[in-house]
PDB file of C-alpha atoms in Angstrom:
ATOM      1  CA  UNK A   1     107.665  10.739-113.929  1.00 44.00           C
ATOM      2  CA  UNK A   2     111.625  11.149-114.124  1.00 44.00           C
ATOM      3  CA  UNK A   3     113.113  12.808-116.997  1.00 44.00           C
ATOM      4  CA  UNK A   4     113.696  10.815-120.007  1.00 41.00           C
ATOM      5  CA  UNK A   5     117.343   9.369-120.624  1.00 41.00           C
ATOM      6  CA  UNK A   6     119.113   9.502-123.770  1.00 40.00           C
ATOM      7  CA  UNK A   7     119.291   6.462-125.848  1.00 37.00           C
ATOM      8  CA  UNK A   8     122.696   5.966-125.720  1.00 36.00           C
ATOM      9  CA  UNK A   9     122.208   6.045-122.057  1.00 36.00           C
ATOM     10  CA  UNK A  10     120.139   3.308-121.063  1.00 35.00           C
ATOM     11  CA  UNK A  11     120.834   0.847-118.776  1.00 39.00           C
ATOM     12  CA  UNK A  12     121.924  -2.666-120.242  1.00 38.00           C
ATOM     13  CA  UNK A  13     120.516  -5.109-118.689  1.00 38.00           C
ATOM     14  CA  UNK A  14     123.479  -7.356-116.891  1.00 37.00           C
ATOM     15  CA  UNK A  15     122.937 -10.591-118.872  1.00 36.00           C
ATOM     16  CA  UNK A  16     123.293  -8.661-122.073  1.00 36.00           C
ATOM     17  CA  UNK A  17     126.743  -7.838-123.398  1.00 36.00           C
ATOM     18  CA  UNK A  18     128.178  -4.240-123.630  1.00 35.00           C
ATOM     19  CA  UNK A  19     127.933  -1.910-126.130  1.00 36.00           C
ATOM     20  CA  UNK A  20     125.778  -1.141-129.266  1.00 36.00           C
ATOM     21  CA  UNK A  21     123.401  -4.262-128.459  1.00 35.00           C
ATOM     22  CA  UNK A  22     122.031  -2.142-125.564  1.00 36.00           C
ATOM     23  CA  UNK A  23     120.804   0.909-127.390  1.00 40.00           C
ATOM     24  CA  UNK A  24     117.189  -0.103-127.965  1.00 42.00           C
ATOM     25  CA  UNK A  25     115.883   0.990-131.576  1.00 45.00           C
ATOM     26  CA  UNK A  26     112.489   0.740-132.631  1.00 42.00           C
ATOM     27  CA  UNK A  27     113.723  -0.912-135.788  1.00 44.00           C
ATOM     28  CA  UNK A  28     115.533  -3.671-134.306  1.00 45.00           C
ATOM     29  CA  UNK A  29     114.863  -7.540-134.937  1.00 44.00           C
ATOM     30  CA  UNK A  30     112.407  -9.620-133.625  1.00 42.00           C
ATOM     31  CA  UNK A  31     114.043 -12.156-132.369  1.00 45.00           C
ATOM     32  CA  UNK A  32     116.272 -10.922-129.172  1.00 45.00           C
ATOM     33  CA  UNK A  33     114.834 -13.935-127.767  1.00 52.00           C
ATOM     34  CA  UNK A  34     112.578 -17.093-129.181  1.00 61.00           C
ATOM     35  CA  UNK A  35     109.083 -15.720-127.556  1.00 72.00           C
ATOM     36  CA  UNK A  36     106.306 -18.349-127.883  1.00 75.00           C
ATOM     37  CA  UNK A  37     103.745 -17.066-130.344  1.00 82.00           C
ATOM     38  CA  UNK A  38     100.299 -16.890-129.721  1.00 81.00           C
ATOM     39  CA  UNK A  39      97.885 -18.414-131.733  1.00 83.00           C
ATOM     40  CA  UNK A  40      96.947 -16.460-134.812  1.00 84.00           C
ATOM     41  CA  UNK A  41      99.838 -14.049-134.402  1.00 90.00           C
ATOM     42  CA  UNK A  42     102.612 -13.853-137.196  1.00 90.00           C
ATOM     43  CA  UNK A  43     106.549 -12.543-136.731  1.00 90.00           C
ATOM     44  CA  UNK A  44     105.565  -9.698-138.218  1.00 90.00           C
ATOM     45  CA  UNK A  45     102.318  -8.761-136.248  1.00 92.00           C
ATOM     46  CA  UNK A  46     104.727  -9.335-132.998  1.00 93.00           C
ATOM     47  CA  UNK A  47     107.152  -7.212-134.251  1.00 93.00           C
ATOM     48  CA  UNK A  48     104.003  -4.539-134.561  1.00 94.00           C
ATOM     49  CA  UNK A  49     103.235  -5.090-131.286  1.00 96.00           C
ATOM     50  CA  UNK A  50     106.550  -4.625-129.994  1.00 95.00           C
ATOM     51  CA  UNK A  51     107.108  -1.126-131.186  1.00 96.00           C
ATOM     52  CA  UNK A  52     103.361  -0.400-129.995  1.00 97.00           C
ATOM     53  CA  UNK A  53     104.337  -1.450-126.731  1.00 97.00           C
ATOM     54  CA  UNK A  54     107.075   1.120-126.438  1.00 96.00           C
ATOM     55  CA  UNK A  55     105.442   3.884-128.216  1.00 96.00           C
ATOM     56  CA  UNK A  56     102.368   3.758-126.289  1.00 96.00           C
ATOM     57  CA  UNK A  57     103.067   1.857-123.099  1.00 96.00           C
ATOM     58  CA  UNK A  58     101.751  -1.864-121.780  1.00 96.00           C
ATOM     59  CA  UNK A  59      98.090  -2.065-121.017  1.00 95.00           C
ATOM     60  CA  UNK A  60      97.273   0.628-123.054  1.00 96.00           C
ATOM     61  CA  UNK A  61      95.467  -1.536-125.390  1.00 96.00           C
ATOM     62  CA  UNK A  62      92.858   1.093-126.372  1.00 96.00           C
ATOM     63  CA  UNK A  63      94.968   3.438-127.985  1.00 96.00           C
ATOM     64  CA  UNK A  64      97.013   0.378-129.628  1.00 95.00           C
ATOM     65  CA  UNK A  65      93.457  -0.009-130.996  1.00 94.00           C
ATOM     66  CA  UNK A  66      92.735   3.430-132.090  1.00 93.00           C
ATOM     67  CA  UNK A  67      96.051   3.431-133.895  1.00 93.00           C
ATOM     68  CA  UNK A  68      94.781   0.493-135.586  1.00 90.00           C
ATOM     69  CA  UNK A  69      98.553  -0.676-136.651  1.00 92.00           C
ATOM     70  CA  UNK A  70      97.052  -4.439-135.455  1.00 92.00           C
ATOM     71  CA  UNK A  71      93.693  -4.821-137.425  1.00 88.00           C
ATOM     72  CA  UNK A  72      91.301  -7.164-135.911  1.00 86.00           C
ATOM     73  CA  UNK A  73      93.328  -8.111-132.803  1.00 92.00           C
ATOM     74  CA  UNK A  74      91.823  -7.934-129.451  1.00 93.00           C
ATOM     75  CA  UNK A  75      92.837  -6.860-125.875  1.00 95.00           C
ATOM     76  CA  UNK A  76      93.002 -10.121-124.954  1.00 94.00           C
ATOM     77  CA  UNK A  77      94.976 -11.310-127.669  1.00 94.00           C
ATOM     78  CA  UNK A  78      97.218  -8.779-127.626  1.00 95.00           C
ATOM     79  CA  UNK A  79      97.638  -9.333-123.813  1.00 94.00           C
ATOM     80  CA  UNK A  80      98.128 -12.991-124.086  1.00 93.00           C
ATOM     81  CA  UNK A  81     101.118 -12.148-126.776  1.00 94.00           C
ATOM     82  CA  UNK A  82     102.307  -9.349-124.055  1.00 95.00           C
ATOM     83  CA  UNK A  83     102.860 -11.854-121.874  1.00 93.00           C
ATOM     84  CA  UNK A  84     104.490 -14.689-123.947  1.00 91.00           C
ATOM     85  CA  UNK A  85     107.020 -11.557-125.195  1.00 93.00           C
ATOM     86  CA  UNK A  86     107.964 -10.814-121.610  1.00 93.00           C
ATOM     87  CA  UNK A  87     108.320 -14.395-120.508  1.00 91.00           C
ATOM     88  CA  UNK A  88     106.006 -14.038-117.426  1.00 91.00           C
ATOM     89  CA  UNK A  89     102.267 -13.922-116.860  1.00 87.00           C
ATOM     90  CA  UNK A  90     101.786 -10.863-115.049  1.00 88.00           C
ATOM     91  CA  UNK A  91     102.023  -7.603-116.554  1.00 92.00           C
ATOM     92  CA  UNK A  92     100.805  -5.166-114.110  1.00 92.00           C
ATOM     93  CA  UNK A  93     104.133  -4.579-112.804  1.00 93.00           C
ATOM     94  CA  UNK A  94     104.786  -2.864-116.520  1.00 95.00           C
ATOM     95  CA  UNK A  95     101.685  -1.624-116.794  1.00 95.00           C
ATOM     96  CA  UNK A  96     101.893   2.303-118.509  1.00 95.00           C
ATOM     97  CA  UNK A  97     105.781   1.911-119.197  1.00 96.00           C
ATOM     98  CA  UNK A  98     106.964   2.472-122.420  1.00 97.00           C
ATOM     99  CA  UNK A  99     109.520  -0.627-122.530  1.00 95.00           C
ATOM    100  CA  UNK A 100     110.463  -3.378-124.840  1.00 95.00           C
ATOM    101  CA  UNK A 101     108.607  -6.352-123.977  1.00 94.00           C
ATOM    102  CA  UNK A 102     111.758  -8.907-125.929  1.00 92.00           C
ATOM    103  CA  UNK A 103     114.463  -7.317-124.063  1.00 92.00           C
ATOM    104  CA  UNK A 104     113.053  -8.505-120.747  1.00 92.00           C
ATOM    105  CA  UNK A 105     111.358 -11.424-122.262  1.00 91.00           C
ATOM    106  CA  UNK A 106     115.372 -12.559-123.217  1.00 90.00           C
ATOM    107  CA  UNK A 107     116.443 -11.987-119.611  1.00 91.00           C
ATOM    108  CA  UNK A 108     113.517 -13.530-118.149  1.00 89.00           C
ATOM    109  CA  UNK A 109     114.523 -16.527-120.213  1.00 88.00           C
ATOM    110  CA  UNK A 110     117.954 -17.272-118.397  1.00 88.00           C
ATOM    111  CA  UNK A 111     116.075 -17.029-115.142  1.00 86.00           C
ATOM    112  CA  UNK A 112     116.950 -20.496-112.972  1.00 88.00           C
ATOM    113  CA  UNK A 113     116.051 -21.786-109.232  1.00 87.00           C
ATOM    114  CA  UNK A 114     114.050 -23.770-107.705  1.00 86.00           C
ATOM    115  CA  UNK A 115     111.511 -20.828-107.565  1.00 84.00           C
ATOM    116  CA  UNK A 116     110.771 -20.472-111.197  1.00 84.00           C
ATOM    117  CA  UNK A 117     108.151 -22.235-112.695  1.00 87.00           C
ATOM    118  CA  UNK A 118     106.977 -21.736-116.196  1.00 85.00           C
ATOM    119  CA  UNK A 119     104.007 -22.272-118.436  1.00 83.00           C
ATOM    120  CA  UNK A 120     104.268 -21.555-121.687  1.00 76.00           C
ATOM    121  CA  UNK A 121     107.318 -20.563-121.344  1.00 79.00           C
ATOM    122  CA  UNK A 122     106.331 -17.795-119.242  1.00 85.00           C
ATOM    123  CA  UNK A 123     106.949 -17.340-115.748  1.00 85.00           C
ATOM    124  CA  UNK A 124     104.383 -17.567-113.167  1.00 86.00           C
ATOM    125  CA  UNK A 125     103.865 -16.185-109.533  1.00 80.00           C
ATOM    126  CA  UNK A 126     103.566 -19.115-107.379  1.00 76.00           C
ATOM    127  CA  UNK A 127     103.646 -17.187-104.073  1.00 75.00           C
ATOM    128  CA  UNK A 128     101.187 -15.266-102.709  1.00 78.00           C
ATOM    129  CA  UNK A 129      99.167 -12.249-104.771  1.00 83.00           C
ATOM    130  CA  UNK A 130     101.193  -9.068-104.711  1.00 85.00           C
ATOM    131  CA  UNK A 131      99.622  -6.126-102.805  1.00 90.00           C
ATOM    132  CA  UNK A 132      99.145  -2.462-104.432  1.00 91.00           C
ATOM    133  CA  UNK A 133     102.553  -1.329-102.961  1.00 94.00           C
ATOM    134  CA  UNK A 134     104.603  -4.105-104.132  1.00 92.00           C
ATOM    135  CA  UNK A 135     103.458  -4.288-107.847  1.00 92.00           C
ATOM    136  CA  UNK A 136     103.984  -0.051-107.684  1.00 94.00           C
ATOM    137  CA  UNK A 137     107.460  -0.670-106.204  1.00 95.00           C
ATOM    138  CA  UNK A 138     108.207  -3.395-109.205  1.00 92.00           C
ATOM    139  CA  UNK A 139     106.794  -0.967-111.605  1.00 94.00           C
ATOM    140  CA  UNK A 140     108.798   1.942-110.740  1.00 95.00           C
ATOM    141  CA  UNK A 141     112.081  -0.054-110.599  1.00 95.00           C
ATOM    142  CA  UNK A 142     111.364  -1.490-113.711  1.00 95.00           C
ATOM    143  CA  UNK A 143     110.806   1.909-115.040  1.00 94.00           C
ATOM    144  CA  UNK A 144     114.278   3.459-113.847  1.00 94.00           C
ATOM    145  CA  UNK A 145     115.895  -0.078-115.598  1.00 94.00           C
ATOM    146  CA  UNK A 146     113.617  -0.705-118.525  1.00 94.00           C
ATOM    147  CA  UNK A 147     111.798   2.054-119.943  1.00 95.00           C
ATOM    148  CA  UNK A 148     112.624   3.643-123.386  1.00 94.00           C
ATOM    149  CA  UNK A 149     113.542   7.138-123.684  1.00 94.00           C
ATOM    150  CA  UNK A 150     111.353   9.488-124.698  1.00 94.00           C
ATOM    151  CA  UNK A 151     113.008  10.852-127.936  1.00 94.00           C
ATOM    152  CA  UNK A 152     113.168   7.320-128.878  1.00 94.00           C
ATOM    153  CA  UNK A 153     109.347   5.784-128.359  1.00 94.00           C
ATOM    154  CA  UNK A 154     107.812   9.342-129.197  1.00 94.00           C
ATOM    155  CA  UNK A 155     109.813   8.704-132.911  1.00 95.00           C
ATOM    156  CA  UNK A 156     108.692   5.274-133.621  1.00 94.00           C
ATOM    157  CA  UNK A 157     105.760   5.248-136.487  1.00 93.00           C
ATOM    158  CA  UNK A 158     103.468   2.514-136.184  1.00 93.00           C
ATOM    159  CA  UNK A 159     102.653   1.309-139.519  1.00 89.00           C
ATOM    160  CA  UNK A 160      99.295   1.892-140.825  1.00 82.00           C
ATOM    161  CA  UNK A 161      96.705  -0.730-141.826  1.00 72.00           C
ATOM    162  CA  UNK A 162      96.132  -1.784-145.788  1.00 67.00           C
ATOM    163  CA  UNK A 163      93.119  -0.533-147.214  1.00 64.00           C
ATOM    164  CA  UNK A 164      90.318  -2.690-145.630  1.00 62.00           C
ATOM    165  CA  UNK A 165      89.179  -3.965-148.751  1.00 65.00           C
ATOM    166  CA  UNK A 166      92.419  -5.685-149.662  1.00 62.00           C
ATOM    167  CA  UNK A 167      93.069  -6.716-146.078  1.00 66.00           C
ATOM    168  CA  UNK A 168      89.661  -8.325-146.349  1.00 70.00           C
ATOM    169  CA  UNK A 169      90.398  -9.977-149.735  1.00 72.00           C
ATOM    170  CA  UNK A 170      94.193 -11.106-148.107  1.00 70.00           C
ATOM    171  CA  UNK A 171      92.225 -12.589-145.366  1.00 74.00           C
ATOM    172  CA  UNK A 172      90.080 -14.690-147.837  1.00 80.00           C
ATOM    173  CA  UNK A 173      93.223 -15.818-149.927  1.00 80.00           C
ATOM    174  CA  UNK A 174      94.059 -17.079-146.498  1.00 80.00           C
ATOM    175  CA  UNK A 175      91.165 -19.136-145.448  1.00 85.00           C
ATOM    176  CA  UNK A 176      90.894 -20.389-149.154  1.00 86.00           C
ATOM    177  CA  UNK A 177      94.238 -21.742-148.508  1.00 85.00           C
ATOM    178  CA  UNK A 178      93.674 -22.956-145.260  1.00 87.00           C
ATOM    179  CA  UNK A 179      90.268 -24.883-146.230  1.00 90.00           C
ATOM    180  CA  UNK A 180      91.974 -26.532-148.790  1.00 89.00           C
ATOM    181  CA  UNK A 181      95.093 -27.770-146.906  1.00 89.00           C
ATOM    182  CA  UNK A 182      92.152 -29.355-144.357  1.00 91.00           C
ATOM    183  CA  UNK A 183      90.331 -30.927-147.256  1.00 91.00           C
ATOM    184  CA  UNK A 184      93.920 -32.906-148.045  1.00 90.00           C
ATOM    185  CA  UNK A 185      94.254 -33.962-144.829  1.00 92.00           C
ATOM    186  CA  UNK A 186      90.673 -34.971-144.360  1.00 92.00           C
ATOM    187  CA  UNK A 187      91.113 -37.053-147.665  1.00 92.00           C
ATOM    188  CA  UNK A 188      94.411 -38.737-146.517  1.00 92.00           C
ATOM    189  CA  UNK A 189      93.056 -39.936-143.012  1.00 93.00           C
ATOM    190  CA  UNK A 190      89.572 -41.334-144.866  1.00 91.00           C
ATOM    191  CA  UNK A 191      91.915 -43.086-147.847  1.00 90.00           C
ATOM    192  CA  UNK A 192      93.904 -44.291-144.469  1.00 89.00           C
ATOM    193  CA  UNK A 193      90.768 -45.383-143.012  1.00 89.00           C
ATOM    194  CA  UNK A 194      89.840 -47.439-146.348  1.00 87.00           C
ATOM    195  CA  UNK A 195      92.831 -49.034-146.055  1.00 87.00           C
ATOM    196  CA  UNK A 196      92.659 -50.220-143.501  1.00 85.00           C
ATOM    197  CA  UNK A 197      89.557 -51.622-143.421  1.00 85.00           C
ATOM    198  CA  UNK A 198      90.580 -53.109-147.114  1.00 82.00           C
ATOM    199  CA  UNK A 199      93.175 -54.676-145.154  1.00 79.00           C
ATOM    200  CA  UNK A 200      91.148 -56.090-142.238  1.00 79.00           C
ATOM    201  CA  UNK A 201      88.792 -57.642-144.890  1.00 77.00           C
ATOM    202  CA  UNK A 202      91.523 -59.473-146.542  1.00 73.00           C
ATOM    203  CA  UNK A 203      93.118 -60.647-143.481  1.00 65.00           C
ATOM    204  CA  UNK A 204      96.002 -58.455-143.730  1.00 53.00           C
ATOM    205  CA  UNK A 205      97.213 -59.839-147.000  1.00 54.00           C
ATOM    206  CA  UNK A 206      97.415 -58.348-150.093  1.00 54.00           C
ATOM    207  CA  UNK A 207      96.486 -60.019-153.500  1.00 54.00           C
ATOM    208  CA  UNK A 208      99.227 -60.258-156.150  1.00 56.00           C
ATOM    209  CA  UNK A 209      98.752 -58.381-159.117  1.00 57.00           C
ATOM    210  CA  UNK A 210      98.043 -60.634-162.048  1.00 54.00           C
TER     211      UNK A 210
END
């Protein structure tokens, strides 16, 4: 693996403008581009996910897991949201590289031709599957553009989880909240309903109040 480049170093990617804006922090916001969230994800959580990305390198979703900064999400989850923060739907070409997933996700964004299809917003391959070489070949060019140095990524501190009995009790505020915005709209749509049928009884016409 080469030697690790200096922050202030790094390649900018062309479509980004010159200067401070291409020194990638670990701090920085989470909104370089408008990524698509995944269901059940949060700003927040995707901002999580971003620095766990760099500090421990895409596809490494075991040790994301063992550092337990994203409580209760899974490897498929967190791959799904991988993908919707790059802008494309493969990430083997990525996989092991410690990277920031909204950097390329913003340049995949302003990607045009009659070649580029999207789902989700994310791009997908519509040619043939890539052999072992070429995704290897991607990979290591996207590690001489992309990847974070080392003093950088090894500095970031993932945060660690609440304790799980107030997580828990969080999570229950939640779903309390949740039920009870469902049993408002379930009581609008029947009084709807009623109405309706009120109406339909009457003809359509409504009595005058006496």
């Amino acid at each position: 693996m080469s030697a690790a480049r200096p922050a202030a170093a790094m390649e900018a990617p062309r479509s980004m403008p010159t200067g401070q804006r291409n020194v990638v922090r670990s701090n920085d916001s989470a909104s370089l581009w408008n990524c698509t969230l995944s269901p059940g994800w949060t700003l927040d959580e995707v901002q999580v996910l971003r620095q766990a990305l760099m500090k421990l390198g895409v596809g490494n979703w075991m040790k994301i897991i063992e550092s337990k900064c994203l409580p209760g999400k899974t490897i498929a989850q967190m791959n799904l949201q991988t993908q919707r923060m790059l802008g494309q739907q493969s990430t083997a070409e990525f996989n092991g590289l410690h990277i920031d997933a909204l950097q390329i996700g913003e340049l995949n964004s302003k990607r045009q031709g009659p070649e580029i299809r999207r789902k989700n917003n994310c791009i997908v391959n519509t040619g043939g599957k890539l052999t072992r070489e070429e995704v290897e070949s991607r990979r290591l060019a996207h590690r001489e553009k992309f990847e974070v140095a080392q003093e950088v990524w090894s500095a970031i501190e993932l945060p660690k989880p609440d304790n799980p009995l107030i997580l828990l009790d969080k999570k229950r505020e939640e779903l309390k909240s949740l039920q009870a915005e469902l049993d408002d709209v379930v009581a609008r749509i029947a009084a709807a309903e009623q109405a309706s049928i009120s109406d339909q009884n009457t003809g359509g016409i409504k009595r005058p109040r006496e």
